CSV table of C-alpha atoms in Angstrom, one decimal:
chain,number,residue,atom,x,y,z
H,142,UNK,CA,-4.3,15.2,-154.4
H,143,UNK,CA,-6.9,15.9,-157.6
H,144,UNK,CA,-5.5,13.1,-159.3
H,145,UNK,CA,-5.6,10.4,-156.5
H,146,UNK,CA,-9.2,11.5,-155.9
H,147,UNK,CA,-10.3,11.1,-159.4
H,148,UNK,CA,-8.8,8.1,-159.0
H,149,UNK,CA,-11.0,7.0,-156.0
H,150,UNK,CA,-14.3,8.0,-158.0
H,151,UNK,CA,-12.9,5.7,-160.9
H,152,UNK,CA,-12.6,3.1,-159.0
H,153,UNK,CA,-16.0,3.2,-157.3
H,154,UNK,CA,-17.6,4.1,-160.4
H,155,UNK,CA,-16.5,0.5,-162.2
H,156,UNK,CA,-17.1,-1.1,-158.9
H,157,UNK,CA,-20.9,0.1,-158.7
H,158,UNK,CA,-23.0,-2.9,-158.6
H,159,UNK,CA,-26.4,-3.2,-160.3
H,160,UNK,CA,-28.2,-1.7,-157.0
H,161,UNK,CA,-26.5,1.6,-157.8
H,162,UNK,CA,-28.4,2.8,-160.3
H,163,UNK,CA,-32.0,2.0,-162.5
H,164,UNK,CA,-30.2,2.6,-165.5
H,165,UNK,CA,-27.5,-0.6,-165.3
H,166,UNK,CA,-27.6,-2.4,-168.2
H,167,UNK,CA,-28.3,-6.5,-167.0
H,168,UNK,CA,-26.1,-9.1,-168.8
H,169,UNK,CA,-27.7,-12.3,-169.6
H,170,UNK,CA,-26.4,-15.7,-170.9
H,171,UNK,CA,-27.7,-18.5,-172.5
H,172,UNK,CA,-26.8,-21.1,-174.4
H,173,UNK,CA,-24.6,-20.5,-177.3
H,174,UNK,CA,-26.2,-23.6,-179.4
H,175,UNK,CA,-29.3,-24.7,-178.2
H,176,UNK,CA,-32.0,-24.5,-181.6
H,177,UNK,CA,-35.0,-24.0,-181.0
H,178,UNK,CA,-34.6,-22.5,-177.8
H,179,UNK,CA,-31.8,-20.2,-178.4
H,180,UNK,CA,-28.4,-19.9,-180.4
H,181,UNK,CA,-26.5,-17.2,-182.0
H,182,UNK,CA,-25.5,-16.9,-185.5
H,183,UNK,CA,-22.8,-14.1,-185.8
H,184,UNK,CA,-23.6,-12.8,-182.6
H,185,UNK,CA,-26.9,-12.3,-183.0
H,186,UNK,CA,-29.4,-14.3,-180.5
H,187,UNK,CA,-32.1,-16.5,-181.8
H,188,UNK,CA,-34.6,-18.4,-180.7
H,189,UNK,CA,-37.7,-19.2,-178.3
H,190,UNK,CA,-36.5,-18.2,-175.2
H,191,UNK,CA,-34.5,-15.1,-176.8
H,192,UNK,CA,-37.9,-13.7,-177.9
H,193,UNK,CA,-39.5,-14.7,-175.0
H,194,UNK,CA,-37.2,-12.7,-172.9
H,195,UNK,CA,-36.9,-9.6,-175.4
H,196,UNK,CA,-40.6,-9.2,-175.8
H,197,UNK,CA,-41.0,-9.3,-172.0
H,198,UNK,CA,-38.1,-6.5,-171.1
H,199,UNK,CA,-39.1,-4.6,-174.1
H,200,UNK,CA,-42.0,-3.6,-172.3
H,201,UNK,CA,-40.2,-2.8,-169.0
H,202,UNK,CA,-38.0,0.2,-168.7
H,203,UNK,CA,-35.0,-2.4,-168.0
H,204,UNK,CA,-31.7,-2.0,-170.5
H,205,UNK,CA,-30.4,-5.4,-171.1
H,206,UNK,CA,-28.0,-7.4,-173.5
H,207,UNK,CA,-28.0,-11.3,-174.5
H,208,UNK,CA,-24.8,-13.0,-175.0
H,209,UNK,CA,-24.2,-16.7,-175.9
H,210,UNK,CA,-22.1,-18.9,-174.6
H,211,UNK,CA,-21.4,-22.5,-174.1
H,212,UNK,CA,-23.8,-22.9,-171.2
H,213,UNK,CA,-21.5,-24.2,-167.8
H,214,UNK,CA,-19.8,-20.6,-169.0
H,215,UNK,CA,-22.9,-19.5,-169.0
H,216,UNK,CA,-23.4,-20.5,-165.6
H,217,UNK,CA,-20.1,-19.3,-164.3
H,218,UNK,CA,-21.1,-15.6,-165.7
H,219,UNK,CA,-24.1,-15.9,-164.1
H,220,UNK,CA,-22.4,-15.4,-160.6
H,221,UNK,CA,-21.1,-12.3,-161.6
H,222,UNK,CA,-23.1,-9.1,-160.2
H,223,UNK,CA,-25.6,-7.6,-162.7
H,224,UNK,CA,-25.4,-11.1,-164.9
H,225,UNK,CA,-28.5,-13.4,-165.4
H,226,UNK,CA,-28.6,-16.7,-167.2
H,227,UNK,CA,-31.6,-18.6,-169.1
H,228,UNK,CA,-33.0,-21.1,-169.5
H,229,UNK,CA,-31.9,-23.1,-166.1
H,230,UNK,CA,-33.7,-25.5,-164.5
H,231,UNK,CA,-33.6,-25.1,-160.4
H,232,UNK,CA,-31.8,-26.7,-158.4
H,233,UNK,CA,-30.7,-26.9,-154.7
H,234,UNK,CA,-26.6,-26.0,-155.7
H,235,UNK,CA,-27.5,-23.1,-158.2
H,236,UNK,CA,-29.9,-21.9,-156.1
H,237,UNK,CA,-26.9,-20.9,-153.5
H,238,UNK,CA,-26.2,-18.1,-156.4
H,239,UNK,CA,-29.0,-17.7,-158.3
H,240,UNK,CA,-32.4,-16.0,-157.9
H,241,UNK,CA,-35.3,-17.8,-160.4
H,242,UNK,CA,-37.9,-15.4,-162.1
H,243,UNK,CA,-40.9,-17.6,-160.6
H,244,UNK,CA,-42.6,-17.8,-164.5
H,245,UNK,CA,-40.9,-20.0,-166.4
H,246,UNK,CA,-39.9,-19.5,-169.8
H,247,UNK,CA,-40.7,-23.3,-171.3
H,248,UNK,CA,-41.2,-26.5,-169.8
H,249,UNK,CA,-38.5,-28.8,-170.9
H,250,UNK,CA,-39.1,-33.0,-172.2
H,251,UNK,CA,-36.2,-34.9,-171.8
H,252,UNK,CA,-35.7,-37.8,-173.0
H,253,UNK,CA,-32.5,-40.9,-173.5
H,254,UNK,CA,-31.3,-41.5,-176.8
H,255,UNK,CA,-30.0,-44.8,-178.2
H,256,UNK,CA,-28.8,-46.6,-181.1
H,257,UNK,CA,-31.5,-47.7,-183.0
H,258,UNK,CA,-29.8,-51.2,-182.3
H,259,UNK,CA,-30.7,-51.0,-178.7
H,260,UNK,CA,-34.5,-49.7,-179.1
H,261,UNK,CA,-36.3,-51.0,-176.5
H,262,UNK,CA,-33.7,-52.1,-173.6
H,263,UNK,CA,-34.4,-48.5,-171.6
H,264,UNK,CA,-37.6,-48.0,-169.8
H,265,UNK,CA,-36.6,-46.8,-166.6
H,266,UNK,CA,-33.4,-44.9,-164.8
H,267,UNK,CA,-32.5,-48.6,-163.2
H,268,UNK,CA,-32.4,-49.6,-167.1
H,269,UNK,CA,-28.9,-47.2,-167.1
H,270,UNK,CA,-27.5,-49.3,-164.8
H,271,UNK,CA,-24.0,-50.3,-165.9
H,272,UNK,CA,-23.8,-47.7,-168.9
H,273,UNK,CA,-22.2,-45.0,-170.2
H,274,UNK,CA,-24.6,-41.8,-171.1
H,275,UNK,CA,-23.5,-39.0,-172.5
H,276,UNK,CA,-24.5,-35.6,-171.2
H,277,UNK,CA,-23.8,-32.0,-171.6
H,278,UNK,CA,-21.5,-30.0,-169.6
H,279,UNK,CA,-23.5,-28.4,-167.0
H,280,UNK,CA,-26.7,-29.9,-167.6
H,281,UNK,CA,-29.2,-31.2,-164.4
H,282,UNK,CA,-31.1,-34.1,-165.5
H,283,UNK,CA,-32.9,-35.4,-162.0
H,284,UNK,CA,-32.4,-36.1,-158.8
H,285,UNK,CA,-32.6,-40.0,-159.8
H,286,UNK,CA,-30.4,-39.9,-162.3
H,287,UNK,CA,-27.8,-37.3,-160.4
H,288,UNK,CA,-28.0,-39.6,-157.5
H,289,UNK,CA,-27.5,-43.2,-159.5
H,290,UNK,CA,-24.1,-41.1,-160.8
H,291,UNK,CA,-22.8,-40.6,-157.7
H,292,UNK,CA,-23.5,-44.0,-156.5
H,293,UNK,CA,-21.0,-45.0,-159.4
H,294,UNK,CA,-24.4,-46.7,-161.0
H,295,UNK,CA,-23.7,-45.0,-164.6
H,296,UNK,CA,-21.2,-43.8,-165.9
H,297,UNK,CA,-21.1,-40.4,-167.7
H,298,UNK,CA,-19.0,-38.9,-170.0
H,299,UNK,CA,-19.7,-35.0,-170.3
H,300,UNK,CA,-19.7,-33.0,-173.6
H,301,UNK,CA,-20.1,-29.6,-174.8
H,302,UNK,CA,-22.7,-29.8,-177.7
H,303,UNK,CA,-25.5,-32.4,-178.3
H,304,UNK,CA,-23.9,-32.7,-181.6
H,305,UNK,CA,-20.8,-34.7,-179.9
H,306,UNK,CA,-23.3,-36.9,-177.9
H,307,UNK,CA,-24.6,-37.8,-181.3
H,308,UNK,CA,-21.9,-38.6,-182.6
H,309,UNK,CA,-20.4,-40.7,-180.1
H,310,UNK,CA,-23.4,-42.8,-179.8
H,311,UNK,CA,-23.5,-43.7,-183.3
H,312,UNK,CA,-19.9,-44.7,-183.2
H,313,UNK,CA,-20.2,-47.0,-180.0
H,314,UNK,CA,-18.4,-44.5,-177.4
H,315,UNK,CA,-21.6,-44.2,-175.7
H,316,UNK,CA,-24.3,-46.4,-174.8
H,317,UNK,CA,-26.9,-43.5,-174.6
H,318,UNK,CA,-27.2,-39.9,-173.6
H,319,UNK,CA,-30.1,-37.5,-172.3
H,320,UNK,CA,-31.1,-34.2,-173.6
H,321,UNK,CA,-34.0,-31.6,-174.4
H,322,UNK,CA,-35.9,-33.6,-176.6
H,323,UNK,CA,-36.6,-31.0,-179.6
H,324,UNK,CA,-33.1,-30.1,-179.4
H,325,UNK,CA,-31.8,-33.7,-179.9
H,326,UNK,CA,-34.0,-34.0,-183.0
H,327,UNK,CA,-33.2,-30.5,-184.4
H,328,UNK,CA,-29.8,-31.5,-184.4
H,329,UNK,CA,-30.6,-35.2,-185.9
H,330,UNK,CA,-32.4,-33.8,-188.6
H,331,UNK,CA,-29.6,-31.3,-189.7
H,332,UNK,CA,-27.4,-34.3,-189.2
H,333,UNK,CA,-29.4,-36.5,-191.4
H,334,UNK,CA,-29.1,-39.6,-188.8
H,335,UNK,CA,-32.7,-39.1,-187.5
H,336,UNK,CA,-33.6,-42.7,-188.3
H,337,UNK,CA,-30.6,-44.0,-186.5
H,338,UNK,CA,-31.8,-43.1,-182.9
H,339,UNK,CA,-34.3,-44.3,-181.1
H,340,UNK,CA,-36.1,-41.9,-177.9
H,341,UNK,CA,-37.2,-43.1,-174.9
H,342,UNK,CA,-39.3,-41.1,-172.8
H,343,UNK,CA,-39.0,-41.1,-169.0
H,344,UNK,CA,-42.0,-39.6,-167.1
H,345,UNK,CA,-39.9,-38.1,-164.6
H,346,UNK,CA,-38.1,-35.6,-167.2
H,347,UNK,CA,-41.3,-34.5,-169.3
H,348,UNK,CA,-42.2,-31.0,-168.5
H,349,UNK,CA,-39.1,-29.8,-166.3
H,350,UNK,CA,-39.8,-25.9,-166.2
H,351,UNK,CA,-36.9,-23.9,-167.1
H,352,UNK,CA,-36.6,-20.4,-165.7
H,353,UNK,CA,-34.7,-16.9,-166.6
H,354,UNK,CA,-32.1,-16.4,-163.1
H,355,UNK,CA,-30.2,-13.4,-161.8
H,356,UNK,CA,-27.3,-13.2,-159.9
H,357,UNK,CA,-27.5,-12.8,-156.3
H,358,UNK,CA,-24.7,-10.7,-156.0
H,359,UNK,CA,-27.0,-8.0,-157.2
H,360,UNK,CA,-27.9,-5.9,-154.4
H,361,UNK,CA,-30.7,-7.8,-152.9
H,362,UNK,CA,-33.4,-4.5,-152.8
H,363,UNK,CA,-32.5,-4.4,-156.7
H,364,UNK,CA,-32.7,-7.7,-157.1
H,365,UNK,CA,-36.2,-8.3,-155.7
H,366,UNK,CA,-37.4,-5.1,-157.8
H,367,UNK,CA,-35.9,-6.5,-160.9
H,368,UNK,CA,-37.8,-10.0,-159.8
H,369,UNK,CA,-40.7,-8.5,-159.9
H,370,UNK,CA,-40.9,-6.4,-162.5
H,371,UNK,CA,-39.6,-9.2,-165.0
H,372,UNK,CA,-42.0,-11.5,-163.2
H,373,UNK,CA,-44.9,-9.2,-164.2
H,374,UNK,CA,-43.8,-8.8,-167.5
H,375,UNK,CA,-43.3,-12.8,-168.0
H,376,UNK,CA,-46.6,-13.3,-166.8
H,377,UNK,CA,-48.4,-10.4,-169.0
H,378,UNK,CA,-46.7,-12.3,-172.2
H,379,UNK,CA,-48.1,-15.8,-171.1
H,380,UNK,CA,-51.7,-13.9,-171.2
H,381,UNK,CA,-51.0,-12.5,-174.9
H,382,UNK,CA,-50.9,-13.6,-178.3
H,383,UNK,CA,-47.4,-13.0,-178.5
H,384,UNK,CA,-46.3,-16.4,-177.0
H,385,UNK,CA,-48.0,-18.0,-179.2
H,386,UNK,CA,-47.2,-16.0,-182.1
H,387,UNK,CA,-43.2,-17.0,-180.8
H,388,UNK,CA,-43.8,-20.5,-180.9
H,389,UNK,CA,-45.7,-20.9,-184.2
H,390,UNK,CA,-42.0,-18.9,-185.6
H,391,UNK,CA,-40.2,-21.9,-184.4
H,392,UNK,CA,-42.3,-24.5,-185.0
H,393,UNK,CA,-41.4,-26.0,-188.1
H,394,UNK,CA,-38.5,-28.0,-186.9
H,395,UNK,CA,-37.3,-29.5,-190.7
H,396,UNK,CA,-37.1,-25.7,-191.5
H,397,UNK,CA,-35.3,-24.3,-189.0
H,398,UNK,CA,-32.8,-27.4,-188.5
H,399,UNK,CA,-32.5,-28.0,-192.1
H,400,UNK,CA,-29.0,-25.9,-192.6
């Protein structure tokens, strides 16, 4: 009888979700390779957003771990109770499980890539028309985009690093592909085929803000504290020398891309 009790306080003991007690540590995922934003290098995350996010908890009372993984994984973990997941951009489907920090962490410019070859035959999503563009796995771009996709307008092909999208354009196998725009040219530069692509800027993807989410399956009275209280924190940061301080770290672009 002793035993088969224990056995029932076990149970409920791993089963406790995040709600159960202040001290649960919150598991958050981001994106595994993602320079300057965030990436880990034996395990250990890097990064805007990673400092962004540890300076703000840091000040809270809140126990926390980073992790890095490919980033629809990320996603995927982020469903789980007591997970989180940065940086994501909101939309209508992850908002069915996810609950956004209302500060954002950075405001994202994306922009298309092409072969130098084809500079100056993209100026507008209608310009995609009829191509194939590359795109991460997992990724949102824009409701224009999203919606020319499923009208069978362009064609994607998804990947899992910006480094294959790269790659593939410059060998023909793609026609173009979108992604964070400092990201693209980190990885260019490390690549050393920077003068081989060519950026096009479309208005509607400059300065997308990308937020730090929870999981709704955490409790939702814990989950609005832990809203708040990281809210609070984000927002404190934004008014301190310390974001700036973060920024100026990764700024130099040749540097940090350079290995």
């Amino acid at each position: 009888m002793t035993r088969y009790l224990l056995l029932i306080l076990l149970y409920t003991c791993i089963s406790l979700p995040l709600s159960a007690a202040d001290s649960a540590v919150l598991q958050l995922y981001t994106l595994d390779n993602f320079k300057p934003y965030s990436w880990c290098d034996n395990e250990i995350p890097s990064g805007i957003d990673i400092e962004i996010i540890q300076s703000a908890l840091d000040s809270t009372e809140l126990e926390y771990r980073i992790g890095c993984r490919p980033w629809s994984r990320a996603l995927e973990l982020a469903k789980l109770p007591g997970n989180g997941v940065f940086a994501a951009f909101r939309t209508p489907q992850r908002e069915l499980y996810l609950e956004f920090i209302p500060t954002p962490l950075h405001y994202s410019n994306f922009s298309f890539f092409v072969n130098k070859a084809d500079a100056g035959k993209v100026r507008s999503i209608d310009d995609l028309h009829g191509m194939r563009i590359g795109i991460n796995r997992g990724f949102s771009v824009s409701q224009a985009f999203d919606l020319a996709v499923a009208r069978g307008l362009i064609s994607t092909e998804l990947v899992s690093t910006t480094e294959q999208n790269i790659g593939k354009l410059l060998k023909g196998r793609l026609q173009g592909f979108v992604n964070n725009r400092e990201v693209t040219l980190c990885q260019a530069h490390r690549l050393g085929v920077s003068n081989q692509l060519v950026e096009v800027s479309l208005v509607e993807h400059n300065q997308r803000p990308a937020y730090l989410a929870l999981s709704k399956a955490i409790a939702e009275k814990q989950r609005s504290a832990l809203v708040e209280k990281i809210d609070t924190a984000l927002l404190s940061l934004q008014r301190s020398e310390r974001l700036q301080q973060i920024h100026s770290k990764f700024a130099d672009l040749s540097r940090l891309c350079g290995d």
